mmCIF file of C-alpha atoms and ligand atoms in Angstrom:
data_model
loop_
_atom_site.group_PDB
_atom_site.id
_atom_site.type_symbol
_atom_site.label_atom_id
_atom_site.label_comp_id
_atom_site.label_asym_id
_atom_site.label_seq_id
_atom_site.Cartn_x
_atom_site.Cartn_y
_atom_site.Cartn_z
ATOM 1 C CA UNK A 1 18.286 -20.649 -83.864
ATOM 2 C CA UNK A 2 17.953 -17.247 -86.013
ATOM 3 C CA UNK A 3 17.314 -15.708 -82.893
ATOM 4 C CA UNK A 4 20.521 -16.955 -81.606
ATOM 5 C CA UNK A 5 22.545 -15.523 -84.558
ATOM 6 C CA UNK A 6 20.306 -12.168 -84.228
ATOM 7 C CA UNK A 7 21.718 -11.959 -81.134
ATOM 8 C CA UNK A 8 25.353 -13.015 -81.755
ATOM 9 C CA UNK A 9 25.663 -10.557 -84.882
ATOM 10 C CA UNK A 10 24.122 -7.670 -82.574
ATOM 11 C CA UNK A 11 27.217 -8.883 -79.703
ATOM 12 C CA UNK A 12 29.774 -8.958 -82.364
ATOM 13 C CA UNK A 13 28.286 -4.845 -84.016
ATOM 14 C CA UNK A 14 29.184 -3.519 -80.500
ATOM 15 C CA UNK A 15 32.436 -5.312 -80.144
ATOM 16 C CA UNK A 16 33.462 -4.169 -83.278
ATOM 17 C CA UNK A 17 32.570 -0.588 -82.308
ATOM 18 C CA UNK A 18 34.122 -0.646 -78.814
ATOM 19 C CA UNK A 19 37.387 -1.978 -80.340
ATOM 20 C CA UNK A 20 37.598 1.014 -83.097
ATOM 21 C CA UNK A 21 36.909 3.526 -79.983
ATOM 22 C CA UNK A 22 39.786 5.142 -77.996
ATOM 23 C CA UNK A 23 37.347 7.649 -75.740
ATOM 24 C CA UNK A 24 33.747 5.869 -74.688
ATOM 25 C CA UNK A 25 31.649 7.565 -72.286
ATOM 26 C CA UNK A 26 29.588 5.602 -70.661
ATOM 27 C CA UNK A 27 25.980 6.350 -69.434
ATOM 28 C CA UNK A 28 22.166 5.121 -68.530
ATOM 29 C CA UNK A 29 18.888 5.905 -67.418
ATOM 30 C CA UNK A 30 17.548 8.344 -64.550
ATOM 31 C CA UNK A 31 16.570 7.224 -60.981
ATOM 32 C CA UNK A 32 19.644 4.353 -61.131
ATOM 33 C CA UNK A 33 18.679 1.610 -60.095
ATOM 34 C CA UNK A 34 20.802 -2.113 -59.605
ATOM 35 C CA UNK A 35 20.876 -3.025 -62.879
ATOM 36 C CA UNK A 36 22.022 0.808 -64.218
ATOM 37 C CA UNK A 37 24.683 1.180 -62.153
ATOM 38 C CA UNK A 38 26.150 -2.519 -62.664
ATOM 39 C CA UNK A 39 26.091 -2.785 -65.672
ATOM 40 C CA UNK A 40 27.740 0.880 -66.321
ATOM 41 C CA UNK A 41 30.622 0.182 -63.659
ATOM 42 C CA UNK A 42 31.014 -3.618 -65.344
ATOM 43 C CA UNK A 43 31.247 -1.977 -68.455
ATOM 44 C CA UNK A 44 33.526 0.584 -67.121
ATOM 45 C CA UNK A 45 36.014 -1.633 -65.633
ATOM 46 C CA UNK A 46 35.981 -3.937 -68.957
ATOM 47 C CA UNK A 47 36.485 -1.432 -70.937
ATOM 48 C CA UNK A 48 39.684 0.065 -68.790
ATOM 49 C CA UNK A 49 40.935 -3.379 -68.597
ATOM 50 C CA UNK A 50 41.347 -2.664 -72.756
ATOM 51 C CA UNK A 51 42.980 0.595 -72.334
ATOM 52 C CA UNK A 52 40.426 2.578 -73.438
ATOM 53 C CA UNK A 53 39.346 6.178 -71.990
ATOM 54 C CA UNK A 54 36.444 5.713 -69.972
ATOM 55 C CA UNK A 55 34.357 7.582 -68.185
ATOM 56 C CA UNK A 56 30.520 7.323 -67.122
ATOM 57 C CA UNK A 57 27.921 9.969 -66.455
ATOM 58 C CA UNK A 58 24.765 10.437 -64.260
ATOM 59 C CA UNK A 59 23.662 13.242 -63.748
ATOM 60 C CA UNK A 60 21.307 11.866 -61.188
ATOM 61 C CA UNK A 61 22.042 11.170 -57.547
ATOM 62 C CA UNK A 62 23.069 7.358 -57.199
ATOM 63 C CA UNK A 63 21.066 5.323 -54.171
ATOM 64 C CA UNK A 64 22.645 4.927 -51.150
ATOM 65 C CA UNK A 65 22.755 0.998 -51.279
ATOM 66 C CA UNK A 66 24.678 0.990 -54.450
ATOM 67 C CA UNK A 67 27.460 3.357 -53.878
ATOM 68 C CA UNK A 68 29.155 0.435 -52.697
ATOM 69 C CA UNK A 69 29.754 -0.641 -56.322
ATOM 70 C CA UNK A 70 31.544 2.700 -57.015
ATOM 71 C CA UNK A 71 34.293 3.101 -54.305
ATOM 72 C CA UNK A 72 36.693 3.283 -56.772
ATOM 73 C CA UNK A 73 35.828 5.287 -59.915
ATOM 74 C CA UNK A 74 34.419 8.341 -60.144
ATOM 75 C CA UNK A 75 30.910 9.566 -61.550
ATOM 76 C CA UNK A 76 30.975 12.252 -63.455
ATOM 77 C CA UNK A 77 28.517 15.093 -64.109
ATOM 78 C CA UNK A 78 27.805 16.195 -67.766
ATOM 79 C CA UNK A 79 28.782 19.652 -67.212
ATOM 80 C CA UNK A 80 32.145 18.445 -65.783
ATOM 81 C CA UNK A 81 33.307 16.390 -69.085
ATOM 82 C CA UNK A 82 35.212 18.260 -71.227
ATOM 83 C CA UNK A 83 35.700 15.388 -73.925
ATOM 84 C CA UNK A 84 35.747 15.419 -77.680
ATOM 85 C CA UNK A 85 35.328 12.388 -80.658
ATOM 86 C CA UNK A 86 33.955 9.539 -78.196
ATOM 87 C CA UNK A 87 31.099 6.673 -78.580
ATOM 88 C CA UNK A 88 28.238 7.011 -76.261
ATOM 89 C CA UNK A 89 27.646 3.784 -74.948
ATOM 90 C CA UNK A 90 23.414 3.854 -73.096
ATOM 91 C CA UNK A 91 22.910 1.117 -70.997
ATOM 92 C CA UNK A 92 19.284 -0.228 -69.403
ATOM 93 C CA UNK A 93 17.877 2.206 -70.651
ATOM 94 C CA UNK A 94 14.527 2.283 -73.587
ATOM 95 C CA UNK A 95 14.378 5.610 -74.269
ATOM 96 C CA UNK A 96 16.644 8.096 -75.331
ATOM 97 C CA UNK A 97 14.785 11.290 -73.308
ATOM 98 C CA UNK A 98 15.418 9.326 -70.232
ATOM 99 C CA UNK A 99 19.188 9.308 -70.596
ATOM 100 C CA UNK A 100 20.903 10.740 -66.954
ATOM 101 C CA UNK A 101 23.262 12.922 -69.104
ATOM 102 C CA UNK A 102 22.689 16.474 -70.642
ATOM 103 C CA UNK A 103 21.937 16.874 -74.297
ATOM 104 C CA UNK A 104 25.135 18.362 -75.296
ATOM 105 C CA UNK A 105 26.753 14.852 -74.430
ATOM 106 C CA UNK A 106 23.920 12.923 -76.254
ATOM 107 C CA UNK A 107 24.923 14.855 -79.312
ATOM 108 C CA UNK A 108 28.780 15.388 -79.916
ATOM 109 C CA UNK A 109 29.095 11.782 -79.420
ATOM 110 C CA UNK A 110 30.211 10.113 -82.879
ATOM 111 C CA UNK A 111 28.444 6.818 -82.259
ATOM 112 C CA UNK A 112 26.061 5.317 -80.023
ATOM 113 C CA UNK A 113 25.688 1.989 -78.935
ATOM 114 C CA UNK A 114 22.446 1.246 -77.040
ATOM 115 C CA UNK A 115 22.491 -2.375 -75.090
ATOM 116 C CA UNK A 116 19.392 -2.850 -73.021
ATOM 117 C CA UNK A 117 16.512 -5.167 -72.342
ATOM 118 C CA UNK A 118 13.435 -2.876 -71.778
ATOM 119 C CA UNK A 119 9.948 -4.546 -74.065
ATOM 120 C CA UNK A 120 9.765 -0.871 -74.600
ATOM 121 C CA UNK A 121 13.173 0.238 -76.118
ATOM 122 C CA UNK A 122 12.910 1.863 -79.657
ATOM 123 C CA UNK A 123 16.353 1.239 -80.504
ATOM 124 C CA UNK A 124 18.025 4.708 -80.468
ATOM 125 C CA UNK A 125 21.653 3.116 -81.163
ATOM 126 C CA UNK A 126 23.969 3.499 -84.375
ATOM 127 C CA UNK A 127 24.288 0.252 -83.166
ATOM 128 C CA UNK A 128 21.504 -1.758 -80.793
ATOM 129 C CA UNK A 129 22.030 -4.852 -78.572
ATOM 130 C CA UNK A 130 18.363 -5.312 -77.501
ATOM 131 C CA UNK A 131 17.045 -8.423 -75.601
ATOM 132 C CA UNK A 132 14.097 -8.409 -74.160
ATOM 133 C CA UNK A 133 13.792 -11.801 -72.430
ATOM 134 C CA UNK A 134 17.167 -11.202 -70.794
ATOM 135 C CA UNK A 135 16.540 -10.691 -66.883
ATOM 136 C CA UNK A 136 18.787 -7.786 -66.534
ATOM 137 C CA UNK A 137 21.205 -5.546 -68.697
ATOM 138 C CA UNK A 138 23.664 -7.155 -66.489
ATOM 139 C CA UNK A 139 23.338 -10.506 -68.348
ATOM 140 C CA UNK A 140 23.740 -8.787 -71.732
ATOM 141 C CA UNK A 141 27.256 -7.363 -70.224
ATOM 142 C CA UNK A 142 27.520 -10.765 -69.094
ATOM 143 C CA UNK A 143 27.213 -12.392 -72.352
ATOM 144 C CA UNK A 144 29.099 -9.365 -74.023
ATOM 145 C CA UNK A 145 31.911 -9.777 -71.773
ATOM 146 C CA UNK A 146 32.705 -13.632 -72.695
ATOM 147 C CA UNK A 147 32.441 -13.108 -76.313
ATOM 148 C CA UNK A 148 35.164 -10.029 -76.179
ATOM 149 C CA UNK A 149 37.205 -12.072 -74.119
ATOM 150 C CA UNK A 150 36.153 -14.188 -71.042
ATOM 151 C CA UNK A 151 39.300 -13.464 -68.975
ATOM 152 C CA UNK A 152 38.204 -9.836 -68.600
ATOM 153 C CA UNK A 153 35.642 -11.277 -66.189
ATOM 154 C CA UNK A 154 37.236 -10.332 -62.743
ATOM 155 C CA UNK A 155 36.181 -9.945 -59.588
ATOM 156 C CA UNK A 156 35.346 -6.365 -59.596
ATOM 157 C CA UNK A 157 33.084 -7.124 -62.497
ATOM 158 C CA UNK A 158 31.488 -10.371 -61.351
ATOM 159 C CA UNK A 159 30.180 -8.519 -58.104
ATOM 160 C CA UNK A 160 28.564 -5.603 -60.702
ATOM 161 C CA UNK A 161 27.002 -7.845 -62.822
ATOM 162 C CA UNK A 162 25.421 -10.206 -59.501
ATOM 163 C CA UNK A 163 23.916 -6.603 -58.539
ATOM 164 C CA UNK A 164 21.833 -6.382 -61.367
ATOM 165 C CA UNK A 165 20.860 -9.904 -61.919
ATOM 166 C CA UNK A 166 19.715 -9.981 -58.476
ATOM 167 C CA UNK A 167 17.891 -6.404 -58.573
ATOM 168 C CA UNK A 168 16.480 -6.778 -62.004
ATOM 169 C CA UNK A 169 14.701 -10.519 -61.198
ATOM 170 C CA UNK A 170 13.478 -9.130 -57.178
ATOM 171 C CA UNK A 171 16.448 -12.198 -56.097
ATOM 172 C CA UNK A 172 15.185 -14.743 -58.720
ATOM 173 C CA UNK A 173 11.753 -14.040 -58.202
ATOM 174 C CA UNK A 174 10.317 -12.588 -60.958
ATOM 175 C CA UNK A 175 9.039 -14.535 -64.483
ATOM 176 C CA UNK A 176 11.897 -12.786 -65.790
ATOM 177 C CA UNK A 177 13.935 -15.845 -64.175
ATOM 178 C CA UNK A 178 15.079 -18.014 -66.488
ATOM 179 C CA UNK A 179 17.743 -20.980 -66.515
ATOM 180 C CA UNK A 180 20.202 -18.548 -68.345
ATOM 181 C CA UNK A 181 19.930 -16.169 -65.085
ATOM 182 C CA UNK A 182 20.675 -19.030 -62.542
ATOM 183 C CA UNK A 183 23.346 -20.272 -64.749
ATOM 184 C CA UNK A 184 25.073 -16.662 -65.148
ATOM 185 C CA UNK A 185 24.423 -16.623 -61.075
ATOM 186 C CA UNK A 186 26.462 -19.745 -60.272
ATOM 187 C CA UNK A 187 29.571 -18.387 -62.779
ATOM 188 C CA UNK A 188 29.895 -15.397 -61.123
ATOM 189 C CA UNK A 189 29.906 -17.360 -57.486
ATOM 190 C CA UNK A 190 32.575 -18.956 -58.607
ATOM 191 C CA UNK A 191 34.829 -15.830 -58.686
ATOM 192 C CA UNK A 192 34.465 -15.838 -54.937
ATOM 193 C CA UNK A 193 32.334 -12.889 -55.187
ATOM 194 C CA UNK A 194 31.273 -11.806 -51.761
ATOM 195 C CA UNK A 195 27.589 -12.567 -52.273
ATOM 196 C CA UNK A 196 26.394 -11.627 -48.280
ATOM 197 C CA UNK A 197 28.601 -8.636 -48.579
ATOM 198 C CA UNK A 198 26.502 -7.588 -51.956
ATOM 199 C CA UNK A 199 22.701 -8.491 -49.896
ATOM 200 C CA UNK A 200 24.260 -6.414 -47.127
ATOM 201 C CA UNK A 201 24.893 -3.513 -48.752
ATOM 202 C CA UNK A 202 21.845 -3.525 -50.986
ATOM 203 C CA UNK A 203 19.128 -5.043 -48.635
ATOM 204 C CA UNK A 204 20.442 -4.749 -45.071
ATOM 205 C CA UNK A 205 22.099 -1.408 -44.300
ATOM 206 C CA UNK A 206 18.718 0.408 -44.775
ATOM 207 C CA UNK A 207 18.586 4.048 -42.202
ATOM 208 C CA UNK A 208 16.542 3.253 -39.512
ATOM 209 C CA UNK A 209 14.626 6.425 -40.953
ATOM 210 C CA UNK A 210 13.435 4.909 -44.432
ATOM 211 C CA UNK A 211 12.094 1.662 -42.781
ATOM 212 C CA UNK A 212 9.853 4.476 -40.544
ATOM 213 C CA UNK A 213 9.074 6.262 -43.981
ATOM 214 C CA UNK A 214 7.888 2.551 -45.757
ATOM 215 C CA UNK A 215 5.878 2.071 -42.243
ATOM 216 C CA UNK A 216 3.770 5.474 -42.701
ATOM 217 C CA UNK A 217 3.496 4.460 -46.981
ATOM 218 C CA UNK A 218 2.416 1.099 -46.154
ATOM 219 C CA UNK A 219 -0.786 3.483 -44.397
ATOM 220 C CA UNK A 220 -1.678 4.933 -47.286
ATOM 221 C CA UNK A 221 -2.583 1.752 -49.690
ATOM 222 C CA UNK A 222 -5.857 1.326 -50.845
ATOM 223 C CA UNK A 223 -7.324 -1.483 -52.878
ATOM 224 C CA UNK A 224 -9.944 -0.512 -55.709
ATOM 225 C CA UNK A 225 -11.927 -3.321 -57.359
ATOM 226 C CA UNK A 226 -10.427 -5.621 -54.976
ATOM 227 C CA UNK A 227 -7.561 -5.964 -58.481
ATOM 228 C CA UNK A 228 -5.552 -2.415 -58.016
ATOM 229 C CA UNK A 229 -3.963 -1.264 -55.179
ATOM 230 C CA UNK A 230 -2.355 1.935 -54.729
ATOM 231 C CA UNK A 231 0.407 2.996 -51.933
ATOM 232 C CA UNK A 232 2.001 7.121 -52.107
ATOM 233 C CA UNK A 233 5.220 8.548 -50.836
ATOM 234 C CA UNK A 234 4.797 12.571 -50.788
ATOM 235 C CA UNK A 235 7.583 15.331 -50.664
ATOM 236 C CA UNK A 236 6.145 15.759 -47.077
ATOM 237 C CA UNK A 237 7.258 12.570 -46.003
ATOM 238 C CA UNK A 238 10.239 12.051 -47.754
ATOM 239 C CA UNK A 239 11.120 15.412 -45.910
ATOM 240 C CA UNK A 240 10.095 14.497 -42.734
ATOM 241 C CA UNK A 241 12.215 11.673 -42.673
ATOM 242 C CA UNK A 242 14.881 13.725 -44.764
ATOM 243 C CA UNK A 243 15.142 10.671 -47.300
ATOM 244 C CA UNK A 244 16.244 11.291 -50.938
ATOM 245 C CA UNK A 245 13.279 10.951 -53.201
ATOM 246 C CA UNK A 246 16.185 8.150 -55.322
ATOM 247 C CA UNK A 247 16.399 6.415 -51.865
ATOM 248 C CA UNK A 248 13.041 4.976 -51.984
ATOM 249 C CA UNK A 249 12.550 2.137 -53.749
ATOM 250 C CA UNK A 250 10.943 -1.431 -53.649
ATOM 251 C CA UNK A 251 8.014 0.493 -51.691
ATOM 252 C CA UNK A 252 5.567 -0.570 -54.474
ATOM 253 C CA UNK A 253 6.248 -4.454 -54.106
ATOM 254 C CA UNK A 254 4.319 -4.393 -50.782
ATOM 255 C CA UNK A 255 0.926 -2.998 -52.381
ATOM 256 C CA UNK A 256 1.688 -5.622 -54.900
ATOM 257 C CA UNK A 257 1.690 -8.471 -53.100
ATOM 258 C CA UNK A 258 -1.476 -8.348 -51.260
ATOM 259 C CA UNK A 259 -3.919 -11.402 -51.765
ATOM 260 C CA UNK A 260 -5.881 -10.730 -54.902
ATOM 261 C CA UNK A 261 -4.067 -7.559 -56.115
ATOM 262 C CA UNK A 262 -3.229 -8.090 -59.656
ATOM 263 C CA UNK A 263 -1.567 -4.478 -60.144
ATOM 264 C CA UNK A 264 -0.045 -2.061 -58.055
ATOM 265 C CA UNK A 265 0.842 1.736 -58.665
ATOM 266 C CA UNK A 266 3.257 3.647 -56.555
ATOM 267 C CA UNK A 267 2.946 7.882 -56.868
ATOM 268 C CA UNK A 268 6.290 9.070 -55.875
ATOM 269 C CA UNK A 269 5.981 13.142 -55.377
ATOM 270 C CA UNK A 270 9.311 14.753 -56.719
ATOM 271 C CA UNK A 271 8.000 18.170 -56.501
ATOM 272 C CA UNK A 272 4.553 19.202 -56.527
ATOM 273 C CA UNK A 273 4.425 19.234 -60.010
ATOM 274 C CA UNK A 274 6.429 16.253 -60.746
ATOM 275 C CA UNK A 275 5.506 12.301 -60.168
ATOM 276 C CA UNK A 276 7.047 9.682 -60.798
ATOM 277 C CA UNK A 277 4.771 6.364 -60.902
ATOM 278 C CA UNK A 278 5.871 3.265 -60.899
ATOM 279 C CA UNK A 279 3.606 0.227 -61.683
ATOM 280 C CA UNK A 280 3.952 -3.665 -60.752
ATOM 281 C CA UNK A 281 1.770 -6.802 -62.467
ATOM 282 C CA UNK A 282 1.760 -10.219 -60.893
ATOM 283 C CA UNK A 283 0.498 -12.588 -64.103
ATOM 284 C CA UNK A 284 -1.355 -11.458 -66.811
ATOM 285 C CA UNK A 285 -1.529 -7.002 -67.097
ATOM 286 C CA UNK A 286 1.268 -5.834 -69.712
ATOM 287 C CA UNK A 287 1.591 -2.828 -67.231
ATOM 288 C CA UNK A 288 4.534 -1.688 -69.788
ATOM 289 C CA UNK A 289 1.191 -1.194 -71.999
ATOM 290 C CA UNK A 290 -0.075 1.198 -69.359
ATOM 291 C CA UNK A 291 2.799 3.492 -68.930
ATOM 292 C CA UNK A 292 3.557 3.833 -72.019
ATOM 293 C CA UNK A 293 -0.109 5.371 -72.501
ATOM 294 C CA UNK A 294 1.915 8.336 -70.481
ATOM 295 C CA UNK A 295 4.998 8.285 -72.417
ATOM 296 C CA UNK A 296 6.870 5.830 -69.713
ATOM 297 C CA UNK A 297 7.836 2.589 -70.220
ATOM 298 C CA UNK A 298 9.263 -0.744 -69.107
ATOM 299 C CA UNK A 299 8.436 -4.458 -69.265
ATOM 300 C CA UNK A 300 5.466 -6.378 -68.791
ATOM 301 C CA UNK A 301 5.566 -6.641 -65.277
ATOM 302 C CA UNK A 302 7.533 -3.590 -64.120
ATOM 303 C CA UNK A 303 7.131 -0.076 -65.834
ATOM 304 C CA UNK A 304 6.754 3.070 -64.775
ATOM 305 C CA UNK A 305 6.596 7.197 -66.156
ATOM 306 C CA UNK A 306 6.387 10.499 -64.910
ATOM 307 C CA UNK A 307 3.874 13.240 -64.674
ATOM 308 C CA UNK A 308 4.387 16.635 -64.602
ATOM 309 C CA UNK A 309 1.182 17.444 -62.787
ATOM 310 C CA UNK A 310 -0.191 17.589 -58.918
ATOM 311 C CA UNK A 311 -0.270 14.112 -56.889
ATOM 312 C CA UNK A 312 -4.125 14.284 -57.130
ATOM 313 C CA UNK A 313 -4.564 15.002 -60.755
ATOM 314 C CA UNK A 314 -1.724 12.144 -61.566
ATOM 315 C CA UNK A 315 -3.572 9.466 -59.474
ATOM 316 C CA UNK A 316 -7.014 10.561 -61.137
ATOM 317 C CA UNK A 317 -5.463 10.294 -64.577
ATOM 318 C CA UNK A 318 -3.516 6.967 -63.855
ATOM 319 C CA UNK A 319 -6.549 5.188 -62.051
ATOM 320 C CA UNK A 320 -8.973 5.817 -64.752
ATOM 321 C CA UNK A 321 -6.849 4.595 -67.529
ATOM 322 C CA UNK A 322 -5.962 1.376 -65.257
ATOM 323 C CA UNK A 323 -9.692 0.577 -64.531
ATOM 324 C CA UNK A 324 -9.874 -0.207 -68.591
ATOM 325 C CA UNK A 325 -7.228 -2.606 -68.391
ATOM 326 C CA UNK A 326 -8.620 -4.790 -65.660
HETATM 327 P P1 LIG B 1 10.671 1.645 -61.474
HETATM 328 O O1 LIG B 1 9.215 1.587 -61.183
HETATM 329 O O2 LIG B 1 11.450 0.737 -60.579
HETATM 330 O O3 LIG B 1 11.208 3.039 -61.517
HETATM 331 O O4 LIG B 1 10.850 1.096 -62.941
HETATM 332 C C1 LIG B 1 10.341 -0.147 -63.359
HETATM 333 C C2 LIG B 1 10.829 -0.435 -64.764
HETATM 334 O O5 LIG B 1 10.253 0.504 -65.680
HETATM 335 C C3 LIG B 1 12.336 -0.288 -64.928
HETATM 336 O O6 LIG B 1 12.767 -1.250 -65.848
HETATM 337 C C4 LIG B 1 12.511 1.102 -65.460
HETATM 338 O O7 LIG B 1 13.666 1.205 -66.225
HETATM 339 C C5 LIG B 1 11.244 1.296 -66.298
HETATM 340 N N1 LIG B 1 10.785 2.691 -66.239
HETATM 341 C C6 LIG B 1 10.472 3.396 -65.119
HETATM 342 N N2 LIG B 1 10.085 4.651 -65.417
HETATM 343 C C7 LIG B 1 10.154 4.762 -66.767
HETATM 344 C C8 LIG B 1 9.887 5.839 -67.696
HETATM 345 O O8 LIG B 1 9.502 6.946 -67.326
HETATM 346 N N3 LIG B 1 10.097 5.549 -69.013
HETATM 347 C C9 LIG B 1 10.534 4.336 -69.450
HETATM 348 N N4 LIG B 1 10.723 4.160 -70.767
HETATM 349 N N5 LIG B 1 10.782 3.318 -68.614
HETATM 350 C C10 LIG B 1 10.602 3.510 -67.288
HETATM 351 MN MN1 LIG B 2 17.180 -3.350 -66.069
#
């Protein structure tokens, strides 16, 4: 029950802020992913729908599958906002470094709110809405959105918020999962959402070139201690198949889901100095534990963090540090 009122005075902080702000940019993490981008384009439209002056940045390059969400509004670049005495509103995202937005923007803002559901968040925000059991950030809009005023919830919205419930728990798969999640699902059905239309676009509309790329990753796994297993997408490859390094994704759930594999670590090579590792647990390593050992982060079962070293030296580094934690 004090958890519960934790949580309602932490809803009612932001509302208050978001009601005193006329400009609110609007922004979250690098490498977007479902829940990013819905919950940034829910909050966008909500906020619009209040006549406020709204705009969202990411700086990074926004997947394929999920452009879909932003037909209508546009994305802006940091360099391209020219905008003075606004609130910085960070969503999904636990660490301020990993904002997709230049510094300049982090720091004329006036306020930030930070609303996220990352184990590892250290609550950056003037004011934090921080969850960690939620499924997605998506549910926190979700709740957010019903408190400020439930008729805001529209269509537009509803299909946003599905995206990152259904991204964020792998389609109600993972322990994040709970009652709550199924209960948010069948609300936003009832909008008459276009649910196939949302699994088309993010699951089914794949190049025939990236399913080629996962075929030639898939190659590359190899199980140690019969526990880890680790799978590798090079520059080389994503070149060959002339896929963006931000369209690959997912790739590490198939070295996770071997028989007997309790972890599995995807190396990602940005550049040859760059990697970006992702790691996935199926029941008992706290892999957010592990990446945070390399200044990443994440939740218990899904983290990740990036390298700035060669593909070999990363995977040495990484698989040592794993071996102590199984
Ligand atoms: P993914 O492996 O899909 O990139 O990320 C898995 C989870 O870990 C996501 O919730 C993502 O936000 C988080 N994550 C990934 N990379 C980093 C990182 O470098 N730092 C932090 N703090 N979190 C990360
Ligand atoms: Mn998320």
């Amino acid at each position: 029950k004090l958890q519960e009122e934790k949580k309602m005075s932490q809803i009612n902080d932001v509302i208050d802020v978001i009601r005193r702000s006329d400009n609110i940019v609007i922004t979250s993490h690098y490498s977007p992913d479902g829940d990013s981008i819905g919950s940034s384009v829910a909050l966008y439209h909500m906020f619009k729908n209040i006549c406020k002056n709204v705009y969202i940045v990411l700086d990074d390059k926004i997947p394929m599958n999920l452009q879909f969400l932003c037909n209508n509004i546009s994305i802006n670049k940091s360099e391209d906002l020219n905008i003075e005495d606004y609130t910085l509103v960070c969503v999904d995202c636990g660490d301020f470094s990993r904002l997709s937005c230049s510094d300049q923007i982090k720091q004329n803002s006036k306020i930030i709110v930070n609303i996220d559901h990352h184990a590892s968040n250290n609550k950056f925000g003037n004011v934090n809405y921080i969850d960690e059991n939620a499924s997605s950030t998506c549910e926190l809009v979700y709740n957010l959105v019903y408190k400020l005023d439930k008729k805001l919830l529209d269509k537009d919205i509803a299909q946003c918020l599905y995206t990152g419930l259904i991204t964020d728990t792998g389609n109600f798969m993972y322990s994040n999962t709970h009652s709550s999640s199924f209960k948010m699902a069948a609300d936003l059905l009832s909008l008459n959402i276009d649910k196939q239309r949302i699994i088309e676009n993010i699951y089914q509309s794949n190049p025939l070139n990236l399913i080629k790329l996962i075929g030639e990753a898939i190659g590359t796994i190899e199980v140690i201690n019969k526990t880890v297993a680790c799978i590798e997408v090079t520059r080389e490859l994503m070149d060959k198949y002339e896929i963006d390094f931000n369209d690959v994704d997912g790739i590490v759930n198939y070295a996770r889901d071997i028989n007997g594999v309790e972890l599995a670590i995807l190396f990602k090579e940005k550049s040859d100095s760059e990697i970006k590792i992702s790691f996935r647990s199926k029941s008992y390593i706290d892999v957010n534990r592990i990446a945070s050992k390399f200044k990443g982060g994440g939740h218990k079962r899904a983290s990740g963090c990036t390298m700035n070293m060669s593909l070999k030296d990363a995977k040495s580094k990484i698989i040592s540090e794993v071996l102590k934690h199984i």
